[in-house]
């Protein structure tokens, strides 16, 4: 049973790659947004 879950982050610099419906995120720093 899969549940939908979303979490937001504030990032400080980095790189995002989207390839074949897959997202890769490399960041220098991240904090979770409440």
Short mmCIF file of C-alpha atoms in Angstrom, two decimals, residues 8-33:
data_model
loop_
_atom_site.label_atom_id
_atom_site.label_comp_id
_atom_site.label_asym_id
_atom_site.label_seq_id
_atom_site.Cartn_x
_atom_site.Cartn_y
_atom_site.Cartn_z
CA UNK A 8 9.70 20.59 1.25
CA UNK A 9 13.29 21.74 1.68
CA UNK A 10 15.07 25.06 1.38
CA UNK A 11 18.37 24.50 -0.43
CA UNK A 12 21.59 26.52 -0.48
CA UNK A 13 23.19 26.07 -3.89
CA UNK A 14 23.31 22.89 -5.89
CA UNK A 15 22.41 21.00 -9.02
CA UNK A 16 19.24 19.30 -10.32
CA UNK A 17 19.20 16.70 -13.10
CA UNK A 18 16.03 15.26 -14.68
CA UNK A 19 16.62 12.20 -16.87
CA UNK A 20 14.10 9.54 -17.95
CA UNK A 21 11.50 10.53 -15.31
CA UNK A 22 14.12 10.37 -12.52
CA UNK A 23 15.22 13.46 -10.59
CA UNK A 24 18.66 13.72 -8.96
CA UNK A 25 19.36 16.64 -6.61
CA UNK A 26 22.85 17.49 -5.34
CA UNK A 27 22.95 20.38 -2.86
CA UNK A 28 25.53 22.10 -0.69
CA UNK A 29 23.06 22.38 2.20
CA UNK A 30 19.37 21.86 2.91
CA UNK A 31 16.93 22.55 5.73
CA UNK A 32 13.42 21.13 6.01
CA UNK A 33 10.64 23.72 5.69
#
